[in-house]
Each structure stands twice: as structure tokens, then as C-alpha cells.
Coordinates of C-alpha atoms and ligand atoms in Angstrom, one line a residue:
M1 CA -284.5 268.4 -49.3
N2 CA -287.3 269.9 -51.4
L3 CA -287.8 273.1 -52.6
K4 CA -289.7 276.0 -51.7
I5 CA -290.3 278.7 -54.3
Y6 CA -292.2 281.7 -54.1
N7 CA -295.7 281.4 -56.2
Y8 CA -297.4 284.0 -57.7
L9 CA -300.9 282.7 -58.3
T10 CA -301.1 282.3 -54.5
R11 CA -298.4 284.7 -53.4
K12 CA -296.6 282.1 -50.9
K13 CA -293.8 280.1 -50.8
E14 CA -295.1 276.9 -51.0
P15 CA -293.6 273.0 -51.8
F16 CA -292.4 272.6 -55.5
K17 CA -294.0 269.8 -56.3
P18 CA -294.1 268.7 -60.6
I19 CA -297.4 268.0 -62.2
K20 CA -295.8 264.7 -63.8
K21 CA -293.0 262.7 -61.6
G22 CA -289.5 263.2 -62.3
S23 CA -289.9 266.2 -64.7
V24 CA -290.5 269.7 -64.7
G25 CA -291.8 272.1 -68.3
F26 CA -290.4 275.4 -67.4
Y27 CA -290.8 278.5 -69.8
A28 CA -288.5 281.4 -69.6
C29 CA -289.6 284.8 -71.4
G30 CA -286.6 285.4 -73.5
P31 CA -285.3 288.8 -74.7
T32 CA -287.0 291.3 -77.8
V33 CA -284.0 291.8 -79.9
Y34 CA -283.9 295.1 -80.7
D35 CA -280.9 295.4 -78.9
Y36 CA -278.1 294.0 -76.5
A37 CA -279.3 292.9 -73.6
H38 CA -279.1 295.1 -70.4
I39 CA -278.1 293.7 -66.9
G40 CA -281.1 293.9 -65.5
N41 CA -282.0 291.2 -67.9
L42 CA -279.1 289.3 -67.3
R43 CA -280.1 289.3 -63.5
T44 CA -283.4 287.6 -64.2
Y45 CA -281.5 285.1 -66.7
V46 CA -279.4 284.3 -63.4
F47 CA -282.2 283.8 -61.5
E48 CA -283.8 281.4 -64.1
D49 CA -280.4 279.4 -64.4
V50 CA -280.5 279.1 -60.5
L51 CA -283.7 277.6 -60.2
K52 CA -283.2 275.5 -62.4
R53 CA -280.4 273.8 -61.9
V54 CA -281.6 273.8 -58.7
L55 CA -284.1 271.4 -60.3
E56 CA -281.6 269.3 -62.0
V57 CA -279.5 268.6 -59.1
S58 CA -282.7 267.9 -57.3
G59 CA -283.0 265.0 -59.8
F60 CA -286.1 266.7 -62.5
K61 CA -285.5 265.9 -65.8
V62 CA -285.3 270.1 -66.7
K63 CA -287.2 270.8 -69.8
E64 CA -286.9 274.4 -69.9
I65 CA -287.8 276.9 -72.6
M66 CA -286.2 280.3 -73.1
N67 CA -288.3 281.7 -76.5
I68 CA -287.2 284.7 -78.3
T69 CA -288.9 287.5 -79.2
D70 CA -287.9 288.1 -82.3
I71 CA -291.1 290.1 -84.3
E72 CA -292.5 292.6 -82.1
D73 CA -293.2 296.9 -82.0
K74 CA -289.8 297.9 -81.3
I75 CA -288.2 295.9 -83.8
I76 CA -290.0 297.0 -86.4
A77 CA -289.2 300.5 -85.2
G78 CA -286.3 299.7 -84.9
A79 CA -285.0 298.0 -88.4
K80 CA -286.9 300.5 -90.1
K81 CA -284.8 302.9 -88.5
A82 CA -281.7 301.3 -89.5
G83 CA -282.9 300.0 -93.3
K84 CA -282.6 297.0 -92.9
N85 CA -285.2 294.3 -93.2
I86 CA -286.4 292.6 -89.4
D87 CA -284.1 289.3 -89.8
D88 CA -281.0 291.2 -90.2
F89 CA -281.7 294.1 -87.9
S90 CA -282.3 291.3 -85.0
K91 CA -279.2 288.9 -86.1
P92 CA -276.7 290.7 -84.0
Y93 CA -278.3 290.8 -81.4
K94 CA -279.6 287.3 -80.9
K95 CA -275.7 286.3 -81.4
A96 CA -275.5 288.2 -78.6
F97 CA -277.7 287.1 -76.0
F98 CA -276.3 283.7 -76.2
E99 CA -272.4 285.0 -76.1
D100 CA -274.1 286.8 -72.7
L101 CA -275.3 283.6 -71.5
N102 CA -272.2 281.7 -72.4
K103 CA -269.8 284.7 -70.4
L104 CA -272.0 284.1 -67.5
N105 CA -272.5 280.6 -67.1
I106 CA -275.8 280.2 -68.1
K107 CA -276.9 276.5 -68.6
K108 CA -278.4 276.2 -72.4
S109 CA -281.9 276.0 -72.5
W110 CA -283.7 272.5 -73.8
K111 CA -285.0 275.1 -76.5
Y112 CA -284.8 278.7 -77.5
P113 CA -288.2 278.9 -80.2
E114 CA -288.1 282.1 -81.9
A115 CA -291.7 283.8 -82.7
T116 CA -291.3 284.4 -86.6
K117 CA -290.8 280.4 -86.6
H118 CA -294.2 279.8 -84.4
I119 CA -296.8 282.1 -86.6
P120 CA -298.8 279.0 -87.5
E121 CA -299.1 277.8 -83.4
M122 CA -300.3 281.3 -83.0
V123 CA -302.5 282.0 -85.4
K124 CA -304.2 278.7 -84.4
M125 CA -304.9 279.4 -80.8
A126 CA -306.4 283.0 -82.2
E127 CA -309.0 280.8 -84.1
K128 CA -309.5 278.6 -80.9
L129 CA -310.6 281.3 -79.4
L130 CA -312.7 283.2 -82.3
Q131 CA -314.2 279.7 -82.3
K132 CA -314.6 279.8 -78.4
K133 CA -316.4 283.5 -78.7
I134 CA -313.5 284.5 -76.1
A135 CA -312.0 287.0 -79.3
Y136 CA -313.6 289.3 -81.2
Q137 CA -312.9 291.2 -84.8
A138 CA -312.2 295.1 -84.5
K139 CA -310.8 297.4 -87.2
D140 CA -307.3 296.8 -86.4
G141 CA -307.2 293.5 -85.2
I142 CA -308.3 290.8 -82.9
Y143 CA -308.7 291.2 -79.6
F144 CA -309.1 289.1 -76.3
N145 CA -313.1 290.3 -74.7
I146 CA -311.9 289.2 -70.7
S147 CA -315.8 289.7 -69.7
K148 CA -315.2 286.4 -71.5
F149 CA -312.6 284.7 -69.1
K150 CA -314.4 285.2 -65.5
S151 CA -310.7 285.1 -64.0
Y152 CA -309.3 288.0 -65.4
G153 CA -307.2 289.1 -63.0
Q154 CA -306.1 286.1 -60.6
L155 CA -302.2 286.5 -61.3
A156 CA -301.6 290.1 -60.9
N157 CA -305.0 291.6 -59.6
P158 CA -304.7 294.6 -61.3
K159 CA -307.5 297.5 -60.2
P160 CA -310.3 297.6 -62.6
S161 CA -309.1 300.7 -64.6
D162 CA -306.3 298.3 -66.1
R163 CA -308.4 295.6 -66.6
K164 CA -309.0 295.4 -70.8
D165 CA -309.7 294.2 -73.6
F166 CA -306.0 293.2 -75.6
V167 CA -305.0 292.6 -78.8
I168 CA -303.7 289.2 -80.2
W169 CA -303.8 289.5 -84.1
K170 CA -302.8 292.6 -85.5
Y171 CA -303.8 294.1 -89.1
A172 CA -301.0 294.5 -91.3
K173 CA -300.4 297.9 -91.8
K174 CA -297.8 299.5 -94.5
G175 CA -294.8 299.1 -94.4
E176 CA -295.0 296.7 -91.7
P177 CA -293.7 292.8 -92.0
F178 CA -297.1 290.8 -91.9
W179 CA -297.9 286.6 -91.8
K180 CA -301.6 285.3 -93.6
S181 CA -304.2 284.4 -91.9
P182 CA -307.2 283.0 -91.8
F183 CA -308.5 286.3 -90.7
G184 CA -306.5 288.3 -92.4
P185 CA -302.7 288.9 -92.9
G186 CA -300.9 290.8 -89.8
R187 CA -298.9 290.0 -86.8
P188 CA -299.0 288.2 -83.5
G189 CA -299.2 290.4 -80.2
W190 CA -296.2 290.2 -77.9
H191 CA -298.7 287.8 -75.6
L192 CA -299.9 285.6 -78.2
E193 CA -296.9 284.5 -78.8
C194 CA -295.5 283.3 -75.1
S195 CA -298.8 281.1 -74.6
A196 CA -298.5 279.3 -78.2
M197 CA -294.6 278.7 -77.9
S198 CA -294.6 277.4 -74.5
M199 CA -297.7 274.8 -74.9
R200 CA -296.3 274.2 -78.1
Y201 CA -293.9 273.0 -76.3
L202 CA -294.9 272.1 -73.1
G203 CA -298.6 271.4 -73.2
A204 CA -301.3 272.5 -72.0
S205 CA -300.4 272.9 -68.7
F206 CA -297.3 272.9 -67.2
D207 CA -294.8 273.8 -63.9
I208 CA -293.4 277.1 -63.9
H209 CA -293.7 280.2 -66.3
A210 CA -290.5 282.8 -65.5
G211 CA -289.5 286.4 -66.1
G212 CA -289.0 289.2 -64.5
V213 CA -291.8 291.7 -62.3
D214 CA -292.8 294.1 -65.0
L215 CA -294.1 290.9 -66.8
L216 CA -296.4 289.8 -64.0
F217 CA -299.3 292.7 -65.7
P218 CA -300.0 292.5 -68.6
H219 CA -297.9 289.6 -70.1
H220 CA -298.3 286.7 -67.8
E221 CA -301.8 287.7 -67.1
N222 CA -302.7 287.5 -70.3
E223 CA -300.8 284.9 -71.4
I224 CA -302.8 283.0 -68.7
A225 CA -306.3 284.4 -70.2
Q226 CA -305.7 283.5 -73.1
S227 CA -304.1 280.1 -72.9
E228 CA -306.6 279.1 -70.8
G229 CA -309.6 280.3 -72.4
A230 CA -308.4 278.0 -75.5
T231 CA -308.4 275.1 -73.4
G232 CA -309.9 275.1 -70.9
K233 CA -307.2 273.9 -68.6
R234 CA -305.1 275.5 -65.9
F235 CA -301.8 276.6 -68.2
V236 CA -299.3 277.2 -65.2
K237 CA -298.9 275.9 -61.7
Y238 CA -295.9 278.3 -60.3
F239 CA -295.1 281.7 -61.4
V240 CA -292.1 282.6 -60.6
E241 CA -290.6 286.4 -60.2
G242 CA -287.4 287.9 -60.3
E243 CA -287.2 291.2 -59.1
H244 CA -285.7 294.5 -60.9
L245 CA -282.5 295.6 -60.9
L246 CA -281.5 299.2 -60.2
V247 CA -278.5 301.5 -61.3
D248 CA -277.6 303.8 -58.9
G249 CA -281.3 303.8 -57.4
N250 CA -282.5 304.5 -60.7
K251 CA -284.8 302.7 -63.3
M252 CA -282.5 301.8 -66.7
S253 CA -283.3 304.5 -69.6
K254 CA -281.8 305.4 -71.9
S255 CA -281.8 309.3 -70.9
L256 CA -280.1 309.0 -68.1
G257 CA -277.5 306.7 -69.7
N258 CA -277.7 304.1 -66.7
V259 CA -278.6 301.4 -69.0
F260 CA -275.6 299.3 -68.7
T261 CA -274.9 295.9 -71.1
L262 CA -272.3 292.8 -69.9
R263 CA -269.8 294.8 -72.8
D264 CA -269.7 298.1 -70.8
L265 CA -268.6 295.7 -68.1
A266 CA -266.4 293.9 -69.8
C267 CA -264.7 297.1 -70.9
R268 CA -264.0 298.5 -68.0
G269 CA -262.3 295.4 -66.9
F270 CA -264.1 293.2 -64.7
N271 CA -265.1 289.7 -65.3
P272 CA -268.5 289.0 -66.3
I273 CA -269.0 286.0 -63.9
A274 CA -268.4 289.0 -61.7
F275 CA -271.5 290.1 -62.2
R276 CA -273.2 287.0 -61.4
Y277 CA -272.1 286.4 -58.3
L278 CA -273.1 290.4 -57.6
A279 CA -276.3 289.2 -59.3
L280 CA -276.7 286.4 -56.7
S281 CA -275.7 288.2 -54.2
A282 CA -279.1 289.5 -53.2
N283 CA -281.7 287.5 -53.0
Y284 CA -284.0 287.5 -56.5
R285 CA -286.8 288.8 -54.6
S286 CA -284.8 292.0 -54.2
R287 CA -284.4 294.5 -55.6
L288 CA -280.9 294.9 -56.5
N289 CA -279.2 298.5 -57.1
F290 CA -276.2 298.3 -58.8
T291 CA -273.5 300.6 -58.5
W292 CA -269.7 300.4 -60.2
E293 CA -268.5 299.4 -56.2
S294 CA -270.4 296.7 -55.4
L295 CA -269.8 295.3 -58.2
E296 CA -266.1 296.1 -57.6
A297 CA -266.5 294.5 -54.2
A298 CA -267.9 291.1 -56.5
Q299 CA -265.3 290.6 -58.1
V300 CA -262.7 291.3 -55.4
A301 CA -265.2 288.3 -53.7
L302 CA -264.7 286.3 -57.1
D303 CA -260.5 286.5 -57.3
R304 CA -260.4 285.6 -53.9
L305 CA -262.8 282.5 -53.6
Y306 CA -260.5 281.8 -56.9
E307 CA -257.3 282.2 -55.2
F308 CA -258.8 279.9 -52.3
I309 CA -259.3 277.3 -54.5
F310 CA -255.9 277.5 -56.4
S311 CA -254.4 277.3 -52.8
L312 CA -256.9 274.1 -52.0
H313 CA -255.6 272.6 -55.7
Q314 CA -252.1 273.2 -54.7
N315 CA -252.2 271.5 -50.7
S316 CA -254.1 269.0 -52.5
S317 CA -251.9 267.3 -54.6
F318 CA -249.3 267.4 -51.8
S319 CA -251.5 266.3 -49.3
S320 CA -252.2 263.5 -51.2
R321 CA -248.8 262.0 -51.6
L322 CA -248.0 262.4 -47.8
T323 CA -251.2 261.4 -46.3
L324 CA -252.7 258.2 -45.4
P325 CA -256.3 257.5 -46.5
R326 CA -258.7 258.4 -44.3
N327 CA -261.3 257.3 -42.4
S328 CA -264.6 257.7 -44.3
G329 CA -266.6 259.9 -42.4
G330 CA -264.6 260.0 -39.7
S331 CA -263.2 263.7 -38.4
D332 CA -264.6 266.8 -37.3
A333 CA -264.3 268.4 -40.4
S334 CA -265.7 266.1 -42.8
Q335 CA -268.8 266.0 -39.6
K336 CA -268.3 270.0 -40.4
I337 CA -268.4 269.9 -44.1
K338 CA -270.9 268.3 -44.2
S339 CA -272.9 270.4 -41.8
F340 CA -271.6 273.4 -44.5
G341 CA -273.0 271.4 -46.7
L342 CA -276.7 271.3 -45.4
N343 CA -277.1 274.5 -44.8
F344 CA -276.0 275.9 -47.9
Q345 CA -278.9 273.2 -49.0
K346 CA -281.2 274.9 -46.8
A347 CA -281.0 277.8 -48.5
I348 CA -280.9 277.8 -51.8
F349 CA -284.3 275.3 -51.3
D350 CA -286.0 278.2 -49.2
D351 CA -287.2 280.0 -52.2
L352 CA -283.3 280.4 -53.6
N353 CA -281.5 282.6 -50.7
T354 CA -278.1 282.2 -52.7
T355 CA -277.4 285.4 -50.6
K356 CA -277.4 282.6 -47.0
A357 CA -275.8 280.0 -49.8
L358 CA -272.3 283.0 -50.8
A359 CA -272.5 283.5 -46.7
V360 CA -272.0 279.6 -46.0
I361 CA -269.0 279.0 -48.2
W362 CA -267.3 282.6 -46.6
Q363 CA -267.7 280.4 -43.5
L364 CA -266.3 277.2 -44.8
I365 CA -263.7 279.3 -45.9
K366 CA -263.2 281.1 -42.9
D367 CA -263.2 277.6 -40.4
Y368 CA -261.0 276.5 -43.3
N369 CA -258.1 278.9 -42.3
K370 CA -258.8 279.6 -38.6
S371 CA -258.2 275.1 -38.5
A372 CA -254.8 276.0 -40.8
S373 CA -253.7 277.5 -38.2
R374 CA -254.0 274.9 -35.9
R375 CA -252.3 271.7 -35.6
T376 CA -255.4 269.2 -34.8
Q377 CA -257.8 268.5 -37.1
K378 CA -257.4 269.9 -40.2
Y379 CA -259.7 270.0 -43.1
A380 CA -259.0 267.5 -46.1
P381 CA -258.4 270.3 -49.1
K382 CA -259.9 267.5 -51.4
E383 CA -262.8 267.2 -49.0
V384 CA -263.4 270.9 -49.1
L385 CA -262.3 271.6 -52.8
S386 CA -265.3 268.5 -53.8
A387 CA -267.9 270.8 -51.4
L388 CA -267.3 273.2 -53.3
Y389 CA -267.7 271.8 -56.9
G390 CA -270.8 270.5 -55.6
F391 CA -272.4 274.0 -54.6
D392 CA -271.2 275.7 -58.0
E393 CA -273.4 273.0 -59.5
I394 CA -276.3 275.4 -58.2
L395 CA -273.7 278.9 -58.2
G396 CA -271.9 278.4 -62.0
L397 CA -268.9 280.6 -60.7
G398 CA -267.2 278.5 -62.8
F399 CA -264.8 276.8 -60.1
K400 CA -263.5 274.1 -62.1
N401 CA -263.2 275.8 -64.8
L402 CA -260.1 277.1 -62.6
K403 CA -258.8 273.5 -62.3
A404 CA -255.9 273.1 -64.9
K405 CA -254.8 277.1 -64.5
S406 CA -252.4 279.0 -62.1
P407 CA -252.9 282.5 -60.2
S408 CA -249.6 283.7 -62.9
E409 CA -251.1 281.9 -66.2
I410 CA -254.9 284.2 -65.5
A411 CA -252.3 287.1 -64.7
L412 CA -250.8 286.9 -67.6
K413 CA -254.1 286.7 -69.2
L414 CA -254.9 289.7 -67.3
L415 CA -252.1 291.1 -68.6
K416 CA -252.1 290.6 -72.0
E417 CA -255.9 292.3 -71.9
R418 CA -253.9 295.6 -69.8
E419 CA -251.3 295.9 -72.8
R420 CA -254.2 296.1 -75.4
A421 CA -256.2 298.4 -73.5
R422 CA -253.6 300.7 -72.6
K423 CA -252.7 300.3 -77.0
T424 CA -256.4 302.6 -76.5
R425 CA -255.6 304.8 -74.2
D426 CA -257.9 302.7 -71.7
F427 CA -256.1 304.1 -68.9
K428 CA -259.3 303.3 -66.5
K429 CA -259.3 300.1 -67.5
A430 CA -255.4 299.4 -67.6
D431 CA -255.7 300.1 -64.0
R432 CA -258.4 297.9 -62.7
I433 CA -256.5 295.0 -64.0
R434 CA -253.7 296.2 -62.9
E435 CA -255.8 295.5 -59.6
R436 CA -256.8 292.6 -60.7
I437 CA -253.2 291.3 -61.2
R438 CA -252.6 292.2 -58.2
R439 CA -254.9 290.1 -56.0
L440 CA -253.6 287.1 -58.0
G441 CA -250.0 288.2 -56.3
W442 CA -247.9 289.9 -59.0
Q443 CA -247.1 293.4 -59.0
V444 CA -247.0 295.0 -63.0
N445 CA -243.9 296.4 -64.2
D446 CA -243.9 298.8 -66.9
T447 CA -240.9 298.9 -69.0
P448 CA -239.8 300.5 -72.3
T449 CA -240.0 297.2 -73.8
G450 CA -242.7 295.9 -72.8
S451 CA -244.8 295.3 -69.2
N452 CA -243.4 292.4 -66.9
L453 CA -245.1 290.4 -63.7
N454 CA -243.0 290.3 -60.0
P455 CA -244.5 288.9 -57.3
V456 CA -246.0 291.0 -54.6
T457 CA -243.8 291.0 -51.8
S458 CA -244.9 292.2 -48.1
H459 CA -243.8 296.1 -48.5
D460 CA -245.0 295.7 -51.9
Ligands
AMP501 P1 -287.4 292.2 -72.3 O1 -286.2 291.8 -73.7 O2 -287.4 293.2 -72.0 O3 -288.8 291.9 -72.9 O4 -287.0 291.1 -70.9 C1 -286.6 289.9 -71.1 C2 -286.2 290.2 -69.4 O5 -285.5 291.0 -68.1 C3 -288.0 289.3 -68.8 O6 -288.1 288.8 -68.1 C4 -287.6 291.2 -67.8 O7 -288.8 290.8 -66.8 C5 -286.3 291.6 -67.6 N1 -286.1 292.4 -67.3 C6 -286.6 293.4 -67.6 N2 -286.3 294.7 -66.8 C7 -285.4 294.2 -65.8 C8 -284.7 294.6 -64.8 N3 -284.8 296.0 -64.6 N4 -284.1 294.0 -64.0 C9 -284.5 292.6 -63.5 N5 -284.8 292.4 -65.2 C10 -285.2 292.8 -66.2
ZN502 ZN1 -293.2 285.7 -72.5

């Protein structure tokens, strides 16, 4: 099956065909490390991860790059305020970024280039643009002359008043970090950073450039102008951009107090993967409205999926001892699994329709449960498990990690977490964890000497 993906260059869903057979060059704009990543940023990283996984499952060798913007106005301002140099200031945020990726099961990229380590490439590109007279020197820096680049606006088609020359190299200001260059000390503009780093590792032309929709203009438009201006070659074949996450219907902003990080979610007792589930429940090209209730619903759904997988484990070891080997491709149930698999694939390969793909999983579970209560045509738990593992290669919800664990082990771990929350008098979190434990089939008993677990009975 061939992937279809929405390309912002043509504003159409297109069949994906890489420039070079068998491999994909993929650049995703990474974090600006002046703060922790918020859940909007993370939504975008999750969708990019799904895209990378789909390409890998399709058999491509994916060279994915996610850059780290570690020199930029907000970083300079933040470092100044904190009384630190930019490296010391951004270090904890870089570290936290990788922790977040890990907690969300985001597969490692091929490389994570940092802007401050690629200044020579940026300087070289600025020199080239100057030589070609597409860029010029002004009082405060070097600017790109958009009138010298005929196809300016090809990606975002900005209105005339937004079409402005833009800075590619800013001359040093007092008290700010700077690097030497043939045209004077200074620092790169943000757009130049991404042009230089992507081409350094992926060449002048590559397949996919991704980010959130806010990057369409001016960031990606200006990247195209600089890169194509410098090389004379087409920069990127597919621009793939994810829609935004809103919180309670609003744009996240510090003044509204609605900028949440993965740490905020964990503090309230949620599994970070529940956020991944929530992100997958909407298609990447639709806005996603985050509310605590929607996260709660995602956590419940995820717990149910895990529970289902536990039960398959129990049943599959049992049945493998007791049943005779099945004829391959024989039963109706096997055929059904195949057709669910096909529907899953169809959904995902149609511009990453994760909403539909999750729905297919729930249909399979429903059908399994229905057939389990009948005498004939039962699904083989092992076959269902292996189908789910296959789906999870793309969804990344951690189905395989559950292999060695049982609900009781998880419940005990959660119980410890709940005790820690109670010690710090975080009762909201403690209550939420109690609910999660309950869904795993255990009732928490608080006694003067500590807490313990009893199995939930029907009248609990
Ligand atoms: P930044 O760290 O601001 O450079 O952004 C990192 C990534 O997050 C970029 O791809 C942005 O487009 C994306 N992004 C920023 N805000 C949101 C949001 N509210 N929802 C989804 N993605 C976002
Ligand atoms: Zn970028």
C-alpha cells in the first residue's frame, strides 16, 4: 500500500514517492530550548513520529533530523534574565526535551543537530547569497532580498503586506553572544539555521519537511527562499504541517495560565502515553482541543487497551498448551483479523488517519469479546496479539512493553506513586491514581500502617 500525504506545496493529498528509491530524507523543526516543551509542541512531535514510523514500516530507510534551536532571541532574553550564559541556560531544557520524547515513545531521530554547532555552514550560506546578490548588507545585519527570488510565496502565499525582506545574519549587539564571520561578528537568523542544518545532512534537495502550521509562514517560506536561492535546486518535495493543539478552546499562553507540559500531566497522575493516545485520537490536520476531561478519557481508553492485552496474554499461554496447531489462514476469525489489519493500514496510509486506525482497534476488540462469548469461531488470542503488536509499530502506545508485567504489578507501582502523592498532600493526584488502580481491578485500602490492595468485587 502506498502512503498518501497532504503536501502544503500543492495543497493536495499526494502519493508519497521519495526522490531517491528506498530512502527518505526528513527534516522536522525541533524545539527552541528556552523553556520546557508544552503539550502543543509535543502533539507535533507525536505526529512526526507517526509519519516516520509509517515510512519505516513501508520499508524506507528514513534519515530523520530534528534540530535544536539553541541560539535565538528568546534564549538570549531568558539567559540574560537568569544571569547565565546561553549554554548553561538551555542545557536543562535540552535534557528535558529528550526525556519527553522518551516518555512519549517517540523513536530516536537519526540526528539532533544543534544550531550553535553549525555556525560555519550558516556563514557559508549567507556568503553564497551575498555573492549571488540575493542578499545585501544593512545597518543591523544581512538581509534576504525577496524581489530577487521570483517564486517567493510559493508555499504560504502571504498577502503583499507580509512579503518583506528578512534577516539572515544579525550583527552583534552589546552583551549578546556572537560568532565571527567574514562580514562581521553576529549570529544567524532562525530561518537560516534550519536551511543550513537540513542541507548539511540531507543535501540540497530532500523529501519531507515537517513542523506545526505556525511555521508555514514565515519560517518555512523563508527557508525555501534561502535554500533555493543559494543552490538553484528544489529544496523540499513535501511540506507536511500539523494543526495546533488548543487548551479549553484557547491558544496556549502564559497570561491565561494554560501552558501545560508533560510534567504537569504526570503531576496529576496521568501516564504520558495517555497524552500520546489523546494526540492520536485526532487527525494531525485537525485542531485538537485539550481539556483535562479529554485526557481522562484517553487514560481510561488506554487502560482498557492494556487490560485487553493482559487478558490476551493470559489466554494465549493457556490456549497454546491446550489447543492443537491451527491450519494457517483457516478460520473465519483469522480472515477477520486480516481484514481489520487491512482497514487499519488503509486508514493510516490515507494521510495518517489515526482516528480511524484507533477505531479499527476498538472494532476488533468488540468483535473479539462478542465471539469469546460464543462457542464457535473464536479468535486465537495469539493472532490478535500479533495483530495489535503490528498496529503498535505505528501507534507506539507501548503494547509490547506490557509483556512482562501484570495488572497487579502495575497496580503496586501506582500504589507507591499514590503514597508519595499523599505524603506531599497532593490529594487530587492521589485520588486520580486510586481510580486508575481501580480500573486495573484493585481496590485501595488505607490503613493506619499503610495502604494495601484488594481485588475489586462486584459490589465494590
Ligand atoms: P518551538 O519550540 O516553538 O520552535 O516549536 C516546536 C514545534 O512545535 C514546531 O513544530 C511548532 O510548529 C510546534 N507548535 C508550537 N505551538 C504548537 C501548538 N499549540 N500545537 C501544536 N504544535 C505547536
Ligand atoms: Zn525550522
